[in-house]
Coordinates of C-alpha atoms and ligand atoms in Angstrom, one line a residue:
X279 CA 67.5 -70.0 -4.8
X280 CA 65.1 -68.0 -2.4
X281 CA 63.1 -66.2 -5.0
X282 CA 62.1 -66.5 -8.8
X283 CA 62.1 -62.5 -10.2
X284 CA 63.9 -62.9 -13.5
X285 CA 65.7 -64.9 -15.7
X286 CA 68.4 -62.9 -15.5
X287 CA 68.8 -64.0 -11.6
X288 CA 69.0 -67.9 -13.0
X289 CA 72.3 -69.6 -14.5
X290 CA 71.7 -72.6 -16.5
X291 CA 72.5 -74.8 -14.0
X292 CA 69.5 -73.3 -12.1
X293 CA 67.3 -73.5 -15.6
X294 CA 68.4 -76.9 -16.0
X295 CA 67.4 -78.1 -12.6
X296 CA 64.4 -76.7 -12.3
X297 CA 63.5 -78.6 -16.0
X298 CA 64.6 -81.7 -14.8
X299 CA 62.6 -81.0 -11.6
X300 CA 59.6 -80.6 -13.8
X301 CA 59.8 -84.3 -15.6
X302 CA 59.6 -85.7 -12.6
X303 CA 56.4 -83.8 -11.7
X304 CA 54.8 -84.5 -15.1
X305 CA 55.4 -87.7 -14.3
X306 CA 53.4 -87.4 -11.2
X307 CA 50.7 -85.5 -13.2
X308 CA 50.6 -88.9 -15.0
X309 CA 49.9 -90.9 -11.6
X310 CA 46.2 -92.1 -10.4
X311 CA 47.3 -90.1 -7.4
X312 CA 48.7 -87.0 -8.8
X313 CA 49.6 -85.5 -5.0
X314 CA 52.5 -85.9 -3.3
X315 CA 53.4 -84.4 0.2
X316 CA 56.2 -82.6 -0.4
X317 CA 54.9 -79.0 0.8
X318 CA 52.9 -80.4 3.8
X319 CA 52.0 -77.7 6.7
X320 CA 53.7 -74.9 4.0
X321 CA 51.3 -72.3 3.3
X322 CA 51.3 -70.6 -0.9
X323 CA 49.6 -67.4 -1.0
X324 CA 48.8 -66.4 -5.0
X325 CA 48.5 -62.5 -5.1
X326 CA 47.0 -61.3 -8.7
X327 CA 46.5 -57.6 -9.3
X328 CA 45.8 -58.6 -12.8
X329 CA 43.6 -60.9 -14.7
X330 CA 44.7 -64.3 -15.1
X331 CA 43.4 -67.7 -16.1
X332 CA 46.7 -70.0 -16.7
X333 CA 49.6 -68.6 -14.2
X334 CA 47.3 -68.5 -11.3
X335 CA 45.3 -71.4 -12.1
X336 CA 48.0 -73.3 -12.4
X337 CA 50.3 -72.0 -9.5
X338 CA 47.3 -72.7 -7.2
X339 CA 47.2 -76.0 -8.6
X340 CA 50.8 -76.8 -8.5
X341 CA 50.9 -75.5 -5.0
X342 CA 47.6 -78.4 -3.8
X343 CA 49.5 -81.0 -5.8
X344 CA 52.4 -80.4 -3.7
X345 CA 50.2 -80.6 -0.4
X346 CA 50.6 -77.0 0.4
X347 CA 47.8 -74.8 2.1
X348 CA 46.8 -72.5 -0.8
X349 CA 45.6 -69.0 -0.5
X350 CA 44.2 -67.0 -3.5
X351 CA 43.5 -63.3 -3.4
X352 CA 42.7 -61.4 -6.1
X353 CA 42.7 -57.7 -5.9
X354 CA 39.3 -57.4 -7.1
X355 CA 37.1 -58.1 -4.6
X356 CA 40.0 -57.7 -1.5
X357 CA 40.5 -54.8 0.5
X358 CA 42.7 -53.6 -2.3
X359 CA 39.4 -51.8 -3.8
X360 CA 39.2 -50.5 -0.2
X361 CA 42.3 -48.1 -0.9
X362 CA 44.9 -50.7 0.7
X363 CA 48.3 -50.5 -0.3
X364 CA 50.6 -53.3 -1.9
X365 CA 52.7 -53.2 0.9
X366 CA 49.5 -52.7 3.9
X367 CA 48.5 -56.0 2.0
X368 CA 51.2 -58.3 1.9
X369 CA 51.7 -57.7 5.7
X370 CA 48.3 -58.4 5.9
X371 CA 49.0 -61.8 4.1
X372 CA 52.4 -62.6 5.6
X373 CA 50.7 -62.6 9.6
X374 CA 49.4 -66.2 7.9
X375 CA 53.2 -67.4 8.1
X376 CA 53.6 -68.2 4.0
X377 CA 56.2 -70.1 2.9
X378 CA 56.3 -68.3 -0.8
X379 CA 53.8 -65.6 -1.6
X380 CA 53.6 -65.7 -5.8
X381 CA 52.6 -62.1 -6.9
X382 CA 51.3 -60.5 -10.6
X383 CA 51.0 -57.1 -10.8
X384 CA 51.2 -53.9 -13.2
X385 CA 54.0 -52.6 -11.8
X386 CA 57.8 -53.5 -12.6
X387 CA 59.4 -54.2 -10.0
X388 CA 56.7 -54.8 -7.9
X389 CA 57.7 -58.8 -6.7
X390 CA 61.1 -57.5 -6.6
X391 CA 59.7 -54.8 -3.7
X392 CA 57.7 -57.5 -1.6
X393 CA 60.9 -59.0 -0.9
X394 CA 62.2 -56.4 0.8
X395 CA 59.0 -56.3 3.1
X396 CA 58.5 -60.5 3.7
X397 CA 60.7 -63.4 4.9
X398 CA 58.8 -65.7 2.4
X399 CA 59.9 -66.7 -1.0
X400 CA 58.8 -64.5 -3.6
X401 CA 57.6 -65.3 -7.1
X402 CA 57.1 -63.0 -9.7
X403 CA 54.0 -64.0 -12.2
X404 CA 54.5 -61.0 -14.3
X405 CA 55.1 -57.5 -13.3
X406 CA 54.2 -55.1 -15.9
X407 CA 55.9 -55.3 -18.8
X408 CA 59.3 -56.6 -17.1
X409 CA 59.2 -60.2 -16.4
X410 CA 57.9 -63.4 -16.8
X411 CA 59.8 -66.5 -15.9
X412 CA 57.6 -69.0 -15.2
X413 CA 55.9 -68.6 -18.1
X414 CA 59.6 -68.6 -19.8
X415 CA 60.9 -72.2 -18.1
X416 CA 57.5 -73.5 -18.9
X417 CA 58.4 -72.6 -22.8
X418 CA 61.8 -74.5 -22.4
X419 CA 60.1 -77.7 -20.9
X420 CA 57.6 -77.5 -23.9
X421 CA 59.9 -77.2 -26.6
X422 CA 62.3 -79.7 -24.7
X423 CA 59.9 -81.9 -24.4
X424 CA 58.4 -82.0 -27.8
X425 CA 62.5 -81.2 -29.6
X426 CA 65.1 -82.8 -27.5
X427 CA 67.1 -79.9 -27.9
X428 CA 66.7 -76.4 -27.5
X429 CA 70.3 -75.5 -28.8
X430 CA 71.1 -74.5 -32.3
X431 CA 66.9 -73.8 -32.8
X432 CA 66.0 -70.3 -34.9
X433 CA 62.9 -69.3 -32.6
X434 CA 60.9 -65.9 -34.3
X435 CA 58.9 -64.0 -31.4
X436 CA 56.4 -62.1 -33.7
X437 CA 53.8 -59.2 -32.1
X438 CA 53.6 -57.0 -29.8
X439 CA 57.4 -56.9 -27.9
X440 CA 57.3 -53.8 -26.9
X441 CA 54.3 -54.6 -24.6
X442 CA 55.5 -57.8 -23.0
X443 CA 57.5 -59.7 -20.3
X444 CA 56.6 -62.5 -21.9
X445 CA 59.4 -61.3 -24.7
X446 CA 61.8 -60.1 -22.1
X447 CA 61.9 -63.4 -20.4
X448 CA 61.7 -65.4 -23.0
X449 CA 64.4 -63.8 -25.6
X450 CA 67.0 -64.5 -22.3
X451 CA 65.7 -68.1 -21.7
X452 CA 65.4 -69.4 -25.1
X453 CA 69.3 -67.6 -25.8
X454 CA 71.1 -68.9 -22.7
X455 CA 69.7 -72.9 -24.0
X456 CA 71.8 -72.0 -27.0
X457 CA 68.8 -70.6 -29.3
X458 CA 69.1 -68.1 -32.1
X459 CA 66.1 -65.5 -31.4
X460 CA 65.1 -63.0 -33.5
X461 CA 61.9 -60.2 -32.8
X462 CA 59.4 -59.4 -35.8
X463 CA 56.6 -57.0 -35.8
X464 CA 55.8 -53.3 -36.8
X465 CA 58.5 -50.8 -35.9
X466 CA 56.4 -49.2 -33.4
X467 CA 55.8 -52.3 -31.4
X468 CA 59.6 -53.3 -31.4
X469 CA 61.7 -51.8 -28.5
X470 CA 64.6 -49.4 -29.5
X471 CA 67.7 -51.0 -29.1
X472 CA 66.2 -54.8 -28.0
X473 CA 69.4 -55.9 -30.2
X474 CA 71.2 -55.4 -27.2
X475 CA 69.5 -58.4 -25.9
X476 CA 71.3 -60.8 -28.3
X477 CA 68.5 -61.0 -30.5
X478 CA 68.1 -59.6 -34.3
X479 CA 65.2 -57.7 -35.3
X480 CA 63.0 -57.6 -38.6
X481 CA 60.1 -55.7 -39.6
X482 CA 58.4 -58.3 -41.8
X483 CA 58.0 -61.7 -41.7
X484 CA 59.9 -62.1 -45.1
X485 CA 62.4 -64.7 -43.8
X486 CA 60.5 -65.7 -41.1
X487 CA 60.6 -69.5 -43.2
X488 CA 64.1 -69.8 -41.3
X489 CA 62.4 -70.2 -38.5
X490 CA 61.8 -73.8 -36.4
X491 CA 59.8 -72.2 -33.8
X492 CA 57.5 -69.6 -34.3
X493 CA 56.6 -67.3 -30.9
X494 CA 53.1 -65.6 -31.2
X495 CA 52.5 -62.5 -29.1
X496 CA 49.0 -61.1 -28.4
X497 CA 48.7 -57.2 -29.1
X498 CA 48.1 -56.2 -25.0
X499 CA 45.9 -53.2 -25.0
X500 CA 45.9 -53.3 -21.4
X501 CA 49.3 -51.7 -21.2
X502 CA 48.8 -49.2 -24.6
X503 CA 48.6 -46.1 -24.5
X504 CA 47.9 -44.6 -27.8
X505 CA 47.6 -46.1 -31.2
X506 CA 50.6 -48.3 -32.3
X507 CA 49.3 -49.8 -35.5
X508 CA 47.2 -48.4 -37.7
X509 CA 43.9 -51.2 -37.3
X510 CA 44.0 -54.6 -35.9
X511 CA 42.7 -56.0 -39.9
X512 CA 45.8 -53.9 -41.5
X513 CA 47.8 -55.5 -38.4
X514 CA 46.6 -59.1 -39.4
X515 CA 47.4 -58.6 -42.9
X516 CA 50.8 -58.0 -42.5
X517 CA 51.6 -59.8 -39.4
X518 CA 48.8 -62.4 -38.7
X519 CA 50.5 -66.5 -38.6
X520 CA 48.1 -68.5 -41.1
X521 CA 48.6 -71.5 -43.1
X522 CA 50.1 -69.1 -46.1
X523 CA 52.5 -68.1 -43.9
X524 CA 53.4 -71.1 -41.4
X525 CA 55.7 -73.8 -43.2
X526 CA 54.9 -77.5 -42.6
X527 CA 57.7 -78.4 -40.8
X528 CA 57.4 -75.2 -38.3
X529 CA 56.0 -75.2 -34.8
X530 CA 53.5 -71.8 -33.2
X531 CA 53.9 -71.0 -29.8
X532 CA 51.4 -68.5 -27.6
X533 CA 51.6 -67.7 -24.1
X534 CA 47.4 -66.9 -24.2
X535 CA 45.7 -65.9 -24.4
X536 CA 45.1 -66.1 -28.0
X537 CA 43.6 -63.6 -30.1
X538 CA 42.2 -65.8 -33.0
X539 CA 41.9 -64.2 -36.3
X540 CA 44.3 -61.5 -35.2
X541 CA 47.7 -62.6 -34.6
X542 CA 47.4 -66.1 -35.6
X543 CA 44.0 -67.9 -37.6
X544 CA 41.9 -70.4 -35.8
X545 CA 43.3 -73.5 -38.3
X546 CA 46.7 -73.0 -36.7
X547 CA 45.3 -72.8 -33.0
X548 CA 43.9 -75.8 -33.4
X549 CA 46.7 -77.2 -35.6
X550 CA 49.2 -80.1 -35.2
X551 CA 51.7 -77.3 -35.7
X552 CA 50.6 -75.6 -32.7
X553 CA 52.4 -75.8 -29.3
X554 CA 49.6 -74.0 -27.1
X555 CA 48.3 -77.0 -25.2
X556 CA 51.5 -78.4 -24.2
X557 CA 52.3 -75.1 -23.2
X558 CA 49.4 -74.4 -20.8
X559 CA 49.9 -78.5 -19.9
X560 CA 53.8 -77.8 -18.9
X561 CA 52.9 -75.0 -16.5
X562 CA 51.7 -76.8 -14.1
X563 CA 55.3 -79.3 -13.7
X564 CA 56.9 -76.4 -14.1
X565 CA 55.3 -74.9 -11.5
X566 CA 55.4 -77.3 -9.2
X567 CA 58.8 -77.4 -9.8
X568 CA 59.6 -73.9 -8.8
X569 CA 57.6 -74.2 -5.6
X570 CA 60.1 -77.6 -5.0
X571 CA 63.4 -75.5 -5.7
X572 CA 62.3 -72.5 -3.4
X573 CA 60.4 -74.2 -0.6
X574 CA 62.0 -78.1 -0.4
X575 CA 64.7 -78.2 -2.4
X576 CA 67.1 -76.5 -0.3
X577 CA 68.8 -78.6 2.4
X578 CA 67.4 -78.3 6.1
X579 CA 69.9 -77.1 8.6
X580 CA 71.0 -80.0 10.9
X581 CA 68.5 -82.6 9.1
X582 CA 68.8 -84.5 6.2
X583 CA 67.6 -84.2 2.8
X584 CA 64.3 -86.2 1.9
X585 CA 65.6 -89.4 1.1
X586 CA 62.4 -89.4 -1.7
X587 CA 61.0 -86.3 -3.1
X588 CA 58.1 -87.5 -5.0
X589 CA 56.4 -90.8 -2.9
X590 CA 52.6 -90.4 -3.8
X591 CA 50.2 -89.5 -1.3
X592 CA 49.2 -92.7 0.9
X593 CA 52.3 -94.9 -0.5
X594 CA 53.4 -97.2 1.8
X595 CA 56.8 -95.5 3.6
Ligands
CP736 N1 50.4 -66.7 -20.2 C1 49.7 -66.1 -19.2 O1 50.3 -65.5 -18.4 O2 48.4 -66.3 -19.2 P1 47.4 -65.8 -18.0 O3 47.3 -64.3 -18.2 O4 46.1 -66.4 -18.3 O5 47.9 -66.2 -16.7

């Protein structure tokens, strides 16, 4: 695998691995000495045309836990505000030699461009309302984690689909570990035809008490344009996850970040029900593990694999 774009692009041997991958680094995560030297003299460049606090946080981190050389650019405040083009700037970038370069950006399609201009590994941290895999393995791990199983669960994304790649990636992951997905919000914020996904659609959350895992969206304003519901109270009323609605035995999910008192009250946030930690937790094995299975986990030409992946930092040899 030389670059993470889609889910699509992943079998579930690839899923898999890269999950198994990510125990080991939580494990690590667990360590005194949470670094190990995997990545040493590899340079990470994170690339964020849009706002971020987890996926680039936690790429950057993932990257310095590996022993990489980390560069962060944000469009805001680069030459980007000077007129320079996406392209202009990730030559710019690449004359630094990176190993991957991990991109967000409004665009779709965007990371899928850069690696038609750069010999390093590309990663896609969400591009416009396409994709978003990292933050779709990092689901799997948490609900692995905290389930076993991901097979056979009934997993509601409720919100704003129409809006997000969170959705997108995430119907696809949570189907090919054998879930049964379905989408519920307001007709104008489901996509026509999203069926054709796999997944079933309803308008209400009438049945949603089928559900073992419920998948909060936030509404994302920052790619609407127009009015899709009529106010965000009328939204809440009809859509908004509260302990009314939420069964004891059910679990919340939310990307963040979290809208509290719209899509889902403040009790259940901060509920024993609620996922959201581990989920902001898991990103960081996860990522780590996708920087291992693009940058070290592919053999090197005439050498020999590292006989250990994960000796900490100053371990005797
Ligand atoms: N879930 C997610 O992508 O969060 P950030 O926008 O904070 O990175």
């Amino acid at each position: 695998m030389k670059n993470l774009l889609s889910i699509s692009d992943l079998t579930l041997d690839d899923l898999t691995a890269i999950l198994d991958r990510a125990e080991s680094f939580a494990e690590v995560s667990r360590r005194e000495i949470k670094k190990v030297p995997t990545l040493r003299g590899k340079t990470v460049v994170t690339l964020f045309y849009e706002s971020s606090t987890r996926t680039s946080s936690s790429f950057e981190l993932a990257a310095k836990r590996l022993s990489a050389d980390v560069m962060s650019v944000k469009a805001g405040g680069s030459s980007v505000e000077k007129g320079e083009s996406l392209r202009d700037t990730v030559e710019t970038l690449s004359a630094y030699g990176p190993a991957a370069i991990v991109i967000r950006h409004p665009n779709a399609g965007a990371a899928g461009m850069l690696t038609q201009w750069v010999d390093a590994s590309v990663v896609n941290a969400g591009d416009g309302m396409h994709q978003h895999p990292s933050q779709a393995l990092l689901d799997l791990f948490t609900l692995r984690t905290r389930i076993g199983s991901i097979d056979g669960l009934k997993i509601w994304i409720v919100g704003d689909v129409l809006h997000s790649r969170v959705a997108r990636s995430n119907i696809e992951a949570f189907q090919m570990m054998g879930a049964e997905v379905t989408v519920a919000g307001p007709p104008t914020l489901i996509p026509r035809e999203i069926e054709k996904l796999g997944c079933k659609v309803e308008f209400s959350l009438e049945r949603m008490e089928e559900a073992d895992v419920v998948y909060l969206l936030r509404m994302q304003s920052e790619r609407m344009e127009g009015n899709f519901i009529p106010s965000v109270r009328e939204y809440a009323r009809l859509f908004q996850i509260n302990e009314q609605r939420l069964g004891p035995r059910q679990l919340v999910m939310h990307p963040g970040p979290v809208n509290r008192g719209v899509e889902i009250a403040s009790e259940i946030v901060d509920s024993d029900r609620s996922l959201i930690s581990d989920q902001v937790e898991s990103g960081l094995a996860v990522r780590m593990a996708i920087l291992y299975e693009l940058l070290a986990g592919r053999p090197v030409e005439g050498g020999e694999g590292p006989s250990d992946p994960l000796p900490t930092i100053g371990a005797p040899a």
